[in-house]
PDB file of C-alpha atoms in Angstrom:
ATOM      1  CA  UNK A  57     103.245  83.508  70.511  1.00 78.00           C
ATOM      2  CA  UNK A  58     104.987  85.922  72.869  1.00 81.00           C
ATOM      3  CA  UNK A  59     101.970  88.221  73.029  1.00 84.00           C
ATOM      4  CA  UNK A  60      99.680  85.252  73.635  1.00 88.00           C
ATOM      5  CA  UNK A  61     101.837  84.152  76.565  1.00 88.00           C
ATOM      6  CA  UNK A  62     101.702  87.636  78.116  1.00 84.00           C
ATOM      7  CA  UNK A  63      97.922  87.836  77.717  1.00 86.00           C
ATOM      8  CA  UNK A  64      97.475  84.382  79.253  1.00 92.00           C
ATOM      9  CA  UNK A  65      99.710  85.456  82.135  1.00 90.00           C
ATOM     10  CA  UNK A  66      97.599  88.576  82.712  1.00 88.00           C
ATOM     11  CA  UNK A  67      94.448  86.455  82.681  1.00 92.00           C
ATOM     12  CA  UNK A  68      95.984  84.038  85.193  1.00 94.00           C
ATOM     13  CA  UNK A  69      96.917  86.904  87.505  1.00 92.00           C
ATOM     14  CA  UNK A  70      93.518  88.525  86.951  1.00 91.00           C
ATOM     15  CA  UNK A  71      91.493  85.522  88.102  1.00 96.00           C
ATOM     16  CA  UNK A  72      93.458  85.204  91.363  1.00 96.00           C
ATOM     17  CA  UNK A  73      91.124  87.584  93.192  1.00 95.00           C
ATOM     18  CA  UNK A  74      88.158  85.465  92.032  1.00 96.00           C
ATOM     19  CA  UNK A  75      89.768  82.253  93.269  1.00 97.00           C
ATOM     20  CA  UNK A  76      90.448  83.974  96.604  1.00 97.00           C
ATOM     21  CA  UNK A  77      86.832  85.095  96.974  1.00 96.00           C
ATOM     22  CA  UNK A  78      85.627  81.572  96.157  1.00 97.00           C
ATOM     23  CA  UNK A  79      88.073  80.162  98.709  1.00 97.00           C
ATOM     24  CA  UNK A  80      86.708  82.522 101.363  1.00 97.00           C
ATOM     25  CA  UNK A  81      83.185  81.348 100.505  1.00 96.00           C
ATOM     26  CA  UNK A  82      84.351  77.774 101.119  1.00 97.00           C
ATOM     27  CA  UNK A  83      85.467  78.702 104.620  1.00 97.00           C
ATOM     28  CA  UNK A  84      89.159  79.267 103.947  1.00 97.00           C
ATOM     29  CA  UNK A  85      90.640  81.844 106.303  1.00 96.00           C
ATOM     30  CA  UNK A  86      93.088  84.558 105.322  1.00 96.00           C
ATOM     31  CA  UNK A  87      95.971  82.965 107.255  1.00 96.00           C
ATOM     32  CA  UNK A  88      95.342  79.566 105.677  1.00 97.00           C
ATOM     33  CA  UNK A  89      95.161  81.053 102.185  1.00 97.00           C
ATOM     34  CA  UNK A  90      98.485  82.843 102.503  1.00 97.00           C
ATOM     35  CA  UNK A  91     100.280  79.902 104.098  1.00 97.00           C
ATOM     36  CA  UNK A  92      99.061  77.311 101.596  1.00 97.00           C
ATOM     37  CA  UNK A  93      99.418  79.585  98.573  1.00 96.00           C
ATOM     38  CA  UNK A  94     103.076  80.357  99.192  1.00 96.00           C
ATOM     39  CA  UNK A  95     103.867  76.849 100.390  1.00 97.00           C
ATOM     40  CA  UNK A  96     102.521  75.198  97.234  1.00 97.00           C
ATOM     41  CA  UNK A  97     103.830  77.868  94.852  1.00 96.00           C
ATOM     42  CA  UNK A  98     107.257  77.895  96.484  1.00 96.00           C
ATOM     43  CA  UNK A  99     107.510  74.119  96.244  1.00 97.00           C
ATOM     44  CA  UNK A 100     106.469  74.034  92.578  1.00 96.00           C
ATOM     45  CA  UNK A 101     108.852  76.844  91.637  1.00 95.00           C
ATOM     46  CA  UNK A 102     111.654  75.181  93.589  1.00 96.00           C
ATOM     47  CA  UNK A 103     111.189  71.958  91.622  1.00 96.00           C
ATOM     48  CA  UNK A 104     111.097  73.813  88.283  1.00 94.00           C
ATOM     49  CA  UNK A 105     114.068  76.048  89.087  1.00 94.00           C
ATOM     50  CA  UNK A 106     116.118  73.096  90.312  1.00 93.00           C
ATOM     51  CA  UNK A 107     115.282  71.016  87.227  1.00 94.00           C
ATOM     52  CA  UNK A 108     116.436  73.874  85.006  1.00 92.00           C
ATOM     53  CA  UNK A 109     119.592  74.406  87.032  1.00 92.00           C
ATOM     54  CA  UNK A 110     118.649  77.988  87.825  1.00 89.00           C
ATOM     55  CA  UNK A 111     119.619  77.808  91.492  1.00 89.00           C
ATOM     56  CA  UNK A 112     123.195  76.755  90.852  1.00 88.00           C
ATOM     57  CA  UNK A 113     125.888  79.328  91.303  1.00 82.00           C
ATOM     58  CA  UNK A 114     123.733  81.813  93.209  1.00 86.00           C
ATOM     59  CA  UNK A 115     125.753  83.838  95.661  1.00 87.00           C
ATOM     60  CA  UNK A 116     124.886  83.773  99.333  1.00 89.00           C
ATOM     61  CA  UNK A 117     124.065  87.470  99.087  1.00 88.00           C
ATOM     62  CA  UNK A 118     121.585  86.879  96.253  1.00 86.00           C
ATOM     63  CA  UNK A 119     119.886  84.081  98.189  1.00 91.00           C
ATOM     64  CA  UNK A 120     119.593  86.193 101.344  1.00 91.00           C
ATOM     65  CA  UNK A 121     118.236  89.200  99.429  1.00 89.00           C
ATOM     66  CA  UNK A 122     115.663  87.072  97.605  1.00 89.00           C
ATOM     67  CA  UNK A 123     114.449  85.416 100.793  1.00 94.00           C
ATOM     68  CA  UNK A 124     114.251  88.747 102.634  1.00 93.00           C
ATOM     69  CA  UNK A 125     112.369  90.404  99.774  1.00 90.00           C
ATOM     70  CA  UNK A 126     109.801  87.636 100.029  1.00 92.00           C
ATOM     71  CA  UNK A 127     109.695  87.486 103.819  1.00 95.00           C
ATOM     72  CA  UNK A 128     109.235  91.242 104.238  1.00 92.00           C
ATOM     73  CA  UNK A 129     108.014  92.857 101.020  1.00 90.00           C
ATOM     74  CA  UNK A 130     106.029  90.220  99.151  1.00 90.00           C
ATOM     75  CA  UNK A 131     104.469  88.822 102.326  1.00 95.00           C
ATOM     76  CA  UNK A 132     103.282  92.297 103.369  1.00 95.00           C
ATOM     77  CA  UNK A 133     101.939  93.142  99.902  1.00 93.00           C
ATOM     78  CA  UNK A 134     100.092  89.841  99.541  1.00 95.00           C
ATOM     79  CA  UNK A 135      98.724  90.032 103.065  1.00 96.00           C
ATOM     80  CA  UNK A 136      97.264  93.495 102.445  1.00 97.00           C
ATOM     81  CA  UNK A 137      95.864  92.497  99.029  1.00 96.00           C
ATOM     82  CA  UNK A 138      94.077  89.379 100.246  1.00 96.00           C
ATOM     83  CA  UNK A 139      92.922  91.155 103.411  1.00 96.00           C
ATOM     84  CA  UNK A 140      91.286  93.784 101.189  1.00 95.00           C
ATOM     85  CA  UNK A 141      89.422  91.004  99.369  1.00 95.00           C
ATOM     86  CA  UNK A 142      87.815  89.952 102.651  1.00 94.00           C
ATOM     87  CA  UNK A 143      86.186  93.379 103.007  1.00 92.00           C
ATOM     88  CA  UNK A 144      85.480  94.910  99.590  1.00 89.00           C
ATOM     89  CA  UNK A 145      84.555  93.760  96.088  1.00 89.00           C
ATOM     90  CA  UNK A 146      87.233  92.118  93.956  1.00 90.00           C
ATOM     91  CA  UNK A 147      86.606  94.671  91.205  1.00 85.00           C
ATOM     92  CA  UNK A 148      87.277  97.584  93.567  1.00 85.00           C
ATOM     93  CA  UNK A 149      90.492  95.985  94.856  1.00 89.00           C
ATOM     94  CA  UNK A 150      91.718  95.387  91.292  1.00 87.00           C
ATOM     95  CA  UNK A 151      91.063  98.945  90.168  1.00 82.00           C
ATOM     96  CA  UNK A 152      92.702 100.532  93.204  1.00 85.00           C
ATOM     97  CA  UNK A 153      95.711  98.221  92.990  1.00 89.00           C
ATOM     98  CA  UNK A 154      96.162  98.965  89.270  1.00 82.00           C
ATOM     99  CA  UNK A 155      97.491 102.413  90.180  1.00 81.00           C
ATOM    100  CA  UNK A 156     100.828 100.915  91.274  1.00 83.00           C
ATOM    101  CA  UNK A 157     102.666 101.438  87.933  1.00 77.00           C
ATOM    102  CA  UNK A 158     102.030 105.162  88.279  1.00 77.00           C
ATOM    103  CA  UNK A 159     103.218 105.157  91.882  1.00 83.00           C
ATOM    104  CA  UNK A 160     106.383 103.370  90.756  1.00 79.00           C
ATOM    105  CA  UNK A 161     106.821 106.015  88.062  1.00 77.00           C
ATOM    106  CA  UNK A 162     106.402 108.828  90.589  1.00 81.00           C
ATOM    107  CA  UNK A 163     108.926 107.328  92.997  1.00 84.00           C
ATOM    108  CA  UNK A 164     111.352 106.614  90.157  1.00 79.00           C
ATOM    109  CA  UNK A 165     111.206 110.301  89.241  1.00 79.00           C
ATOM    110  CA  UNK A 166     111.606 111.447  92.856  1.00 84.00           C
ATOM    111  CA  UNK A 167     114.639 109.192  93.306  1.00 82.00           C
ATOM    112  CA  UNK A 168     116.028 110.409  89.963  1.00 79.00           C
ATOM    113  CA  UNK A 169     115.924 107.020  88.307  1.00 75.00           C
ATOM    114  CA  UNK A 170     113.717 108.506  85.582  1.00 71.00           C
ATOM    115  CA  UNK A 171     113.097 111.938  84.107  1.00 77.00           C
ATOM    116  CA  UNK A 172     110.029 113.933  85.051  1.00 73.00           C
ATOM    117  CA  UNK A 173     107.780 114.797  82.114  1.00 77.00           C
ATOM    118  CA  UNK A 174     104.519 116.664  81.782  1.00 78.00           C
ATOM    119  CA  UNK A 175     102.798 113.524  80.534  1.00 75.00           C
ATOM    120  CA  UNK A 176     103.828 111.587  83.626  1.00 71.00           C
ATOM    121  CA  UNK A 177     102.931 114.349  86.068  1.00 76.00           C
ATOM    122  CA  UNK A 178      99.514 114.858  84.504  1.00 80.00           C
ATOM    123  CA  UNK A 179      98.975 111.120  84.319  1.00 74.00           C
ATOM    124  CA  UNK A 180      99.636 110.692  88.026  1.00 72.00           C
ATOM    125  CA  UNK A 181      97.155 113.424  88.958  1.00 78.00           C
ATOM    126  CA  UNK A 182      94.452 112.024  86.671  1.00 81.00           C
ATOM    127  CA  UNK A 183      94.999 108.474  87.964  1.00 73.00           C
ATOM    128  CA  UNK A 184      94.768 109.561  91.597  1.00 74.00           C
ATOM    129  CA  UNK A 185      91.510 111.295  90.736  1.00 82.00           C
ATOM    130  CA  UNK A 186      90.339 108.018  89.212  1.00 78.00           C
ATOM    131  CA  UNK A 187      91.191 106.130  92.397  1.00 73.00           C
ATOM    132  CA  UNK A 188      89.169 108.656  94.399  1.00 75.00           C
ATOM    133  CA  UNK A 189      86.178 108.022  92.132  1.00 77.00           C
ATOM    134  CA  UNK A 190      86.523 104.247  92.509  1.00 73.00           C
ATOM    135  CA  UNK A 191      86.711 104.453  96.299  1.00 64.00           C
ATOM    136  CA  UNK A 192      83.891 106.967  96.546  1.00 67.00           C
ATOM    137  CA  UNK A 193      81.474 104.929  94.429  1.00 62.00           C
ATOM    138  CA  UNK A 194      81.423 101.533  96.120  1.00 53.00           C
ATOM    139  CA  UNK A 195      78.748  99.336  94.568  1.00 49.00           C
ATOM    140  CA  UNK A 196      77.451  98.462  98.019  1.00 49.00           C
ATOM    141  CA  UNK A 197      76.769 102.101  98.683  1.00 49.00           C
ATOM    142  CA  UNK A 198      79.091 102.062 101.700  1.00 53.00           C
ATOM    143  CA  UNK A 199      82.704 103.145 101.939  1.00 58.00           C
ATOM    144  CA  UNK A 200      84.794 100.540 103.746  1.00 75.00           C
ATOM    145  CA  UNK A 201      87.801 102.478 104.983  1.00 79.00           C
ATOM    146  CA  UNK A 202      89.690  99.384 106.112  1.00 86.00           C
ATOM    147  CA  UNK A 203      89.284  97.433 102.883  1.00 88.00           C
ATOM    148  CA  UNK A 204      90.130 100.445 100.736  1.00 86.00           C
ATOM    149  CA  UNK A 205      93.190 101.201 102.882  1.00 92.00           C
ATOM    150  CA  UNK A 206      94.378  97.592 102.533  1.00 95.00           C
ATOM    151  CA  UNK A 207      94.065  97.738  98.732  1.00 92.00           C
ATOM    152  CA  UNK A 208      95.870 101.068  98.452  1.00 92.00           C
ATOM    153  CA  UNK A 209      98.441  99.965 101.026  1.00 95.00           C
ATOM    154  CA  UNK A 210      99.122  96.867  98.956  1.00 94.00           C
ATOM    155  CA  UNK A 211      99.854  99.034  95.913  1.00 90.00           C
ATOM    156  CA  UNK A 212     102.133 101.306  97.969  1.00 92.00           C
ATOM    157  CA  UNK A 213     104.105  98.396  99.459  1.00 92.00           C
ATOM    158  CA  UNK A 214     104.385  96.834  96.008  1.00 87.00           C
ATOM    159  CA  UNK A 215     105.740 100.118  94.659  1.00 86.00           C
ATOM    160  CA  UNK A 216     108.626 100.113  97.109  1.00 85.00           C
ATOM    161  CA  UNK A 217     109.160  96.419  96.532  1.00 81.00           C
ATOM    162  CA  UNK A 218     109.531  96.842  92.763  1.00 77.00           C
ATOM    163  CA  UNK A 219     111.955  99.739  93.133  1.00 78.00           C
ATOM    164  CA  UNK A 220     114.097  97.729  95.559  1.00 77.00           C
ATOM    165  CA  UNK A 221     113.916  94.419  93.732  1.00 68.00           C
ATOM    166  CA  UNK A 222     113.957  95.579  90.112  1.00 60.00           C
ATOM    167  CA  UNK A 223     117.686  95.187  89.553  1.00 61.00           C
ATOM    168  CA  UNK A 224     118.061  92.159  91.805  1.00 62.00           C
ATOM    169  CA  UNK A 225     115.410  90.186  89.911  1.00 56.00           C
ATOM    170  CA  UNK A 226     116.942  91.000  86.535  1.00 57.00           C
ATOM    171  CA  UNK A 227     119.878  88.624  87.122  1.00 65.00           C
ATOM    172  CA  UNK A 228     117.708  85.479  87.144  1.00 78.00           C
ATOM    173  CA  UNK A 229     113.964  86.131  87.470  1.00 80.00           C
ATOM    174  CA  UNK A 230     112.957  82.479  87.918  1.00 86.00           C
ATOM    175  CA  UNK A 231     115.489  81.877  90.693  1.00 89.00           C
ATOM    176  CA  UNK A 232     114.466  85.136  92.350  1.00 86.00           C
ATOM    177  CA  UNK A 233     110.770  84.233  92.099  1.00 88.00           C
ATOM    178  CA  UNK A 234     111.476  80.933  93.822  1.00 93.00           C
ATOM    179  CA  UNK A 235     113.374  82.577  96.660  1.00 93.00           C
ATOM    180  CA  UNK A 236     110.711  85.259  97.080  1.00 90.00           C
ATOM    181  CA  UNK A 237     107.892  82.722  97.398  1.00 94.00           C
ATOM    182  CA  UNK A 238     109.908  80.617  99.840  1.00 96.00           C
ATOM    183  CA  UNK A 239     110.723  83.722 101.871  1.00 96.00           C
ATOM    184  CA  UNK A 240     107.055  84.711 102.029  1.00 95.00           C
ATOM    185  CA  UNK A 241     106.156  81.153 103.043  1.00 97.00           C
ATOM    186  CA  UNK A 242     108.676  81.383 105.863  1.00 97.00           C
ATOM    187  CA  UNK A 243     107.005  84.547 107.133  1.00 97.00           C
ATOM    188  CA  UNK A 244     103.598  82.900 107.302  1.00 97.00           C
ATOM    189  CA  UNK A 245     105.050  79.785 108.943  1.00 97.00           C
ATOM    190  CA  UNK A 246     106.477  82.020 111.680  1.00 96.00           C
ATOM    191  CA  UNK A 247     103.159  83.911 111.895  1.00 95.00           C
ATOM    192  CA  UNK A 248     101.343  80.599 112.336  1.00 94.00           C
ATOM    193  CA  UNK A 249     103.780  79.558 115.037  1.00 93.00           C
ATOM    194  CA  UNK A 250     103.138  82.756 116.970  1.00 94.00           C
ATOM    195  CA  UNK A 251      99.368  82.998 116.442  1.00 92.00           C
ATOM    196  CA  UNK A 252      98.359  79.375 116.049  1.00 92.00           C
ATOM    197  CA  UNK A 253      98.128  77.053 113.062  1.00 91.00           C
ATOM    198  CA  UNK A 254      95.383  78.172 110.634  1.00 94.00           C
ATOM    199  CA  UNK A 255      92.193  76.150 110.562  1.00 93.00           C
ATOM    200  CA  UNK A 256      92.418  73.760 107.607  1.00 93.00           C
ATOM    201  CA  UNK A 257      89.079  72.136 108.275  1.00 92.00           C
ATOM    202  CA  UNK A 258      87.274  74.047 105.536  1.00 94.00           C
ATOM    203  CA  UNK A 259      85.159  72.548 102.758  1.00 95.00           C
ATOM    204  CA  UNK A 260      87.108  70.272 100.345  1.00 96.00           C
ATOM    205  CA  UNK A 261      86.383  72.634  97.449  1.00 97.00           C
ATOM    206  CA  UNK A 262      88.490  75.204  99.286  1.00 97.00           C
ATOM    207  CA  UNK A 263      91.574  73.146  98.479  1.00 97.00           C
ATOM    208  CA  UNK A 264      90.690  73.372  94.800  1.00 98.00           C
ATOM    209  CA  UNK A 265      90.677  77.181  94.901  1.00 98.00           C
ATOM    210  CA  UNK A 266      93.925  77.229  96.875  1.00 97.00           C
ATOM    211  CA  UNK A 267      95.552  74.871  94.377  1.00 97.00           C
ATOM    212  CA  UNK A 268      94.408  77.095  91.506  1.00 98.00           C
ATOM    213  CA  UNK A 269      95.785  80.218  93.210  1.00 97.00           C
ATOM    214  CA  UNK A 270      99.173  78.535  93.628  1.00 97.00           C
ATOM    215  CA  UNK A 271      99.414  76.686  90.302  1.00 96.00           C
ATOM    216  CA  UNK A 272      97.535  78.920  87.860  1.00 96.00           C
ATOM    217  CA  UNK A 273      97.714  82.425  89.359  1.00 95.00           C
ATOM    218  CA  UNK A 274     101.254  82.140  90.686  1.00 93.00           C
ATOM    219  CA  UNK A 275     103.433  79.496  89.000  1.00 94.00           C
ATOM    220  CA  UNK A 276     101.817  79.351  85.545  1.00 93.00           C
ATOM    221  CA  UNK A 277     101.337  83.124  85.490  1.00 90.00           C
ATOM    222  CA  UNK A 278     105.023  83.714  86.241  1.00 87.00           C
ATOM    223  CA  UNK A 279     106.302  81.170  83.702  1.00 88.00           C
ATOM    224  CA  UNK A 280     104.016  82.488  80.949  1.00 90.00           C
ATOM    225  CA  UNK A 281     105.092  86.022  81.746  1.00 83.00           C
ATOM    226  CA  UNK A 282     108.764  85.108  81.440  1.00 78.00           C
ATOM    227  CA  UNK A 283     108.148  83.308  78.133  1.00 83.00           C
ATOM    228  CA  UNK A 284     106.283  86.288  76.683  1.00 83.00           C
ATOM    229  CA  UNK A 285     108.726  88.860  78.009  1.00 75.00           C
ATOM    230  CA  UNK A 286     111.638  87.097  76.306  1.00 75.00           C
ATOM    231  CA  UNK A 287     109.866  87.312  72.931  1.00 82.00           C
ATOM    232  CA  UNK A 288     108.147  90.715  72.855  1.00 78.00           C
ATOM    233  CA  UNK A 289     110.174  92.833  75.304  1.00 71.00           C
ATOM    234  CA  UNK A 290     109.153  94.894  78.341  1.00 64.00           C
ATOM    235  CA  UNK A 291     107.264  97.707  76.571  1.00 60.00           C
ATOM    236  CA  UNK A 292     104.761  95.446  74.813  1.00 66.00           C
ATOM    237  CA  UNK A 293     104.547  93.241  77.894  1.00 70.00           C
ATOM    238  CA  UNK A 294     103.656  96.193  80.120  1.00 67.00           C
ATOM    239  CA  UNK A 295     100.964  97.352  77.696  1.00 66.00           C
ATOM    240  CA  UNK A 296      99.370  93.914  77.346  1.00 74.00           C
ATOM    241  CA  UNK A 297      99.392  93.415  81.125  1.00 76.00           C
ATOM    242  CA  UNK A 298      96.855  96.219  81.496  1.00 76.00           C
ATOM    243  CA  UNK A 299      94.094  93.681  80.785  1.00 81.00           C
ATOM    244  CA  UNK A 300      94.703  92.076  84.192  1.00 84.00           C
ATOM    245  CA  UNK A 301      92.306  94.325  86.189  1.00 85.00           C
ATOM    246  CA  UNK A 302      89.825  94.145  83.305  1.00 84.00           C
ATOM    247  CA  UNK A 303      89.769  90.348  83.710  1.00 87.00           C
ATOM    248  CA  UNK A 304      89.201  90.716  87.455  1.00 89.00           C
ATOM    249  CA  UNK A 305      86.369  93.221  87.059  1.00 86.00           C
ATOM    250  CA  UNK A 306      84.675  91.218  84.288  1.00 87.00           C
ATOM    251  CA  UNK A 307      85.087  87.939  86.143  1.00 88.00           C
ATOM    252  CA  UNK A 308      83.721  89.404  89.371  1.00 89.00           C
ATOM    253  CA  UNK A 309      80.632  90.588  87.501  1.00 86.00           C
ATOM    254  CA  UNK A 310      80.060  87.141  85.981  1.00 89.00           C
ATOM    255  CA  UNK A 311      80.839  85.017  89.046  1.00 92.00           C
ATOM    256  CA  UNK A 312      79.660  87.171  91.952  1.00 91.00           C
ATOM    257  CA  UNK A 313      77.287  89.583  90.267  1.00 88.00           C
ATOM    258  CA  UNK A 314      79.435  92.536  91.337  1.00 83.00           C
ATOM    259  CA  UNK A 315      78.465  95.736  89.605  1.00 77.00           C
ATOM    260  CA  UNK A 316      80.277  99.013  89.204  1.00 72.00           C
ATOM    261  CA  UNK A 317      78.554 102.342  89.552  1.00 76.00           C
ATOM    262  CA  UNK A 318      78.927 104.880  86.770  1.00 81.00           C
ATOM    263  CA  UNK A 319      81.309 106.760  89.026  1.00 80.00           C
ATOM    264  CA  UNK A 320      83.483 103.653  89.493  1.00 74.00           C
ATOM    265  CA  UNK A 321      83.486 102.869  85.773  1.00 81.00           C
ATOM    266  CA  UNK A 322      84.680 106.392  85.063  1.00 85.00           C
ATOM    267  CA  UNK A 323      87.338 106.178  87.784  1.00 80.00           C
ATOM    268  CA  UNK A 324      88.560 102.805  86.554  1.00 78.00           C
ATOM    269  CA  UNK A 325      88.717 104.066  82.980  1.00 84.00           C
ATOM    270  CA  UNK A 326      90.811 107.040  84.118  1.00 82.00           C
ATOM    271  CA  UNK A 327      93.256 104.797  85.987  1.00 77.00           C
ATOM    272  CA  UNK A 328      93.651 102.173  83.259  1.00 78.00           C
ATOM    273  CA  UNK A 329      93.703 104.722  80.454  1.00 80.00           C
ATOM    274  CA  UNK A 330      96.346 106.780  82.201  1.00 76.00           C
ATOM    275  CA  UNK A 331      98.521 103.719  82.862  1.00 70.00           C
ATOM    276  CA  UNK A 332      98.223 102.809  79.185  1.00 71.00           C
ATOM    277  CA  UNK A 333      99.137 106.293  77.971  1.00 74.00           C
ATOM    278  CA  UNK A 334     102.043 106.759  80.393  1.00 68.00           C
ATOM    279  CA  UNK A 335     103.538 103.344  79.581  1.00 64.00           C
ATOM    280  CA  UNK A 336     103.100 103.681  75.829  1.00 69.00           C
ATOM    281  CA  UNK A 337     106.656 103.639  74.429  1.00 63.00           C
ATOM    282  CA  UNK A 338     107.832 107.045  73.281  1.00 60.00           C
ATOM    283  CA  UNK A 339     110.303 105.493  70.863  1.00 53.00           C
ATOM    284  CA  UNK A 340     111.272 102.160  69.444  1.00 44.00           C
ATOM    285  CA  UNK A 341     113.773 101.301  72.165  1.00 45.00           C
ATOM    286  CA  UNK A 342     113.196  98.371  74.474  1.00 44.00           C
ATOM    287  CA  UNK A 343     114.994  99.669  77.521  1.00 43.00           C
ATOM    288  CA  UNK A 344     113.465  98.401  80.699  1.00 46.00           C
ATOM    289  CA  UNK A 345     112.043 100.978  83.084  1.00 48.00           C
ATOM    290  CA  UNK A 346     111.358 100.352  86.756  1.00 48.00           C
ATOM    291  CA  UNK A 347     107.848 101.731  86.202  1.00 47.00           C
ATOM    292  CA  UNK A 348     107.055  98.881  83.824  1.00 50.00           C
ATOM    293  CA  UNK A 349     105.459  95.989  85.716  1.00 49.00           C
ATOM    294  CA  UNK A 350     107.716  93.351  84.186  1.00 46.00           C
ATOM    295  CA  UNK A 351     108.690  91.429  87.280  1.00 46.00           C
ATOM    296  CA  UNK A 352     105.890  88.953  88.024  1.00 43.00           C
ATOM    297  CA  UNK A 353     107.823  87.417  90.864  1.00 42.00           C
ATOM    298  CA  UNK A 354     107.167  90.760  92.548  1.00 46.00           C
ATOM    299  CA  UNK A 355     103.497  90.770  91.638  1.00 52.00           C
ATOM    300  CA  UNK A 356     100.674  89.797  93.787  1.00 40.00           C
ATOM    301  CA  UNK A 357      97.785  90.099  91.907  1.00 40.00           C
ATOM    302  CA  UNK A 358      99.725  87.960  94.095  1.00 51.00           C
TER     303      UNK A 358
END
C-alpha cells in the first residue's frame, strides 16, 4: 500500500497545474489563487497537525524557521510556478520544472554534501539539453521568454529551498508543512495589503478549482506522500514520484488539447529518463539524499 500512496500523491501533485489552468479560465487571478490556496491548505494542515499533537513541543526556533521558509522560499517558488502557468502550456511548465532534482544534485555536489560521479555529471548535461529542447519546441510555435523563465526560476528557487530545508523538515515533516503553508499565506496577505485585495468576484466554479488545489493537490498529496514514504523509503518514493510530470502532460493533452512537438517529447524524455537513472539506487541502502524529492511540504507542483 505504500507504493500506492506515493503514486496517488504524485497524481495529486500532477493535476495541480490542470486545476490552476481551469481556475484561470474561470476568471481567478494569480494573486487570488495564491492567497486562497495557502489560506485553505494552511488551515486544513493546522487542524490535522493540532489533532495529531504534532505542534506540541516545537521550539521557537523551529517555528520561526518553518514560517520563514514558507514566507520567503515556498511563496517565491509557488508564485513563479503559477505565474508560468498564466503564460505557457501546463505540459511545458511541468517538464521544465522536473529538472529540479538534478539541480539539487548539482548543488549538493558543489557544496560537498554528495560525491561527484560521472553518472551524475553526464546526467546533468543531458537533462539541461532536454530542457533546451522543451523550451525551443513550444507547441504554440512561439517562445515565451517570460513564461519559460518563470518555470525555470521556480525550479531554481525550489532547489535552494530543498537544500536549506532538507534537514529542518526531517524532524517533523507534517508540522513543518503546516508552518510553511502558513508562512506562505502570511506573505500573500501582506502582498494583498500592499497591492490591494485580490478580486474574488470570479465565476463560482473557480472556487471549486481553488478548493481542489488546496485539498487534493496540497493537503491530500502531502499526507499520502508521508504515508507512502514511511512504508517504502525515500529511494522508491523518489522513483515513483517521476510520474508526476507525466500526469500533468497527459492531463493537459486530455483537458486542454495541448500537444507536444516531437522536439518537446524528446526533450521531456531526456529530462525524465535522466532523473530516473540518476536517482536509481546504486545499492540497497535507504539513506536519504538531499537530491531525492522526498519533502512534499517543500514541493509546489505546489
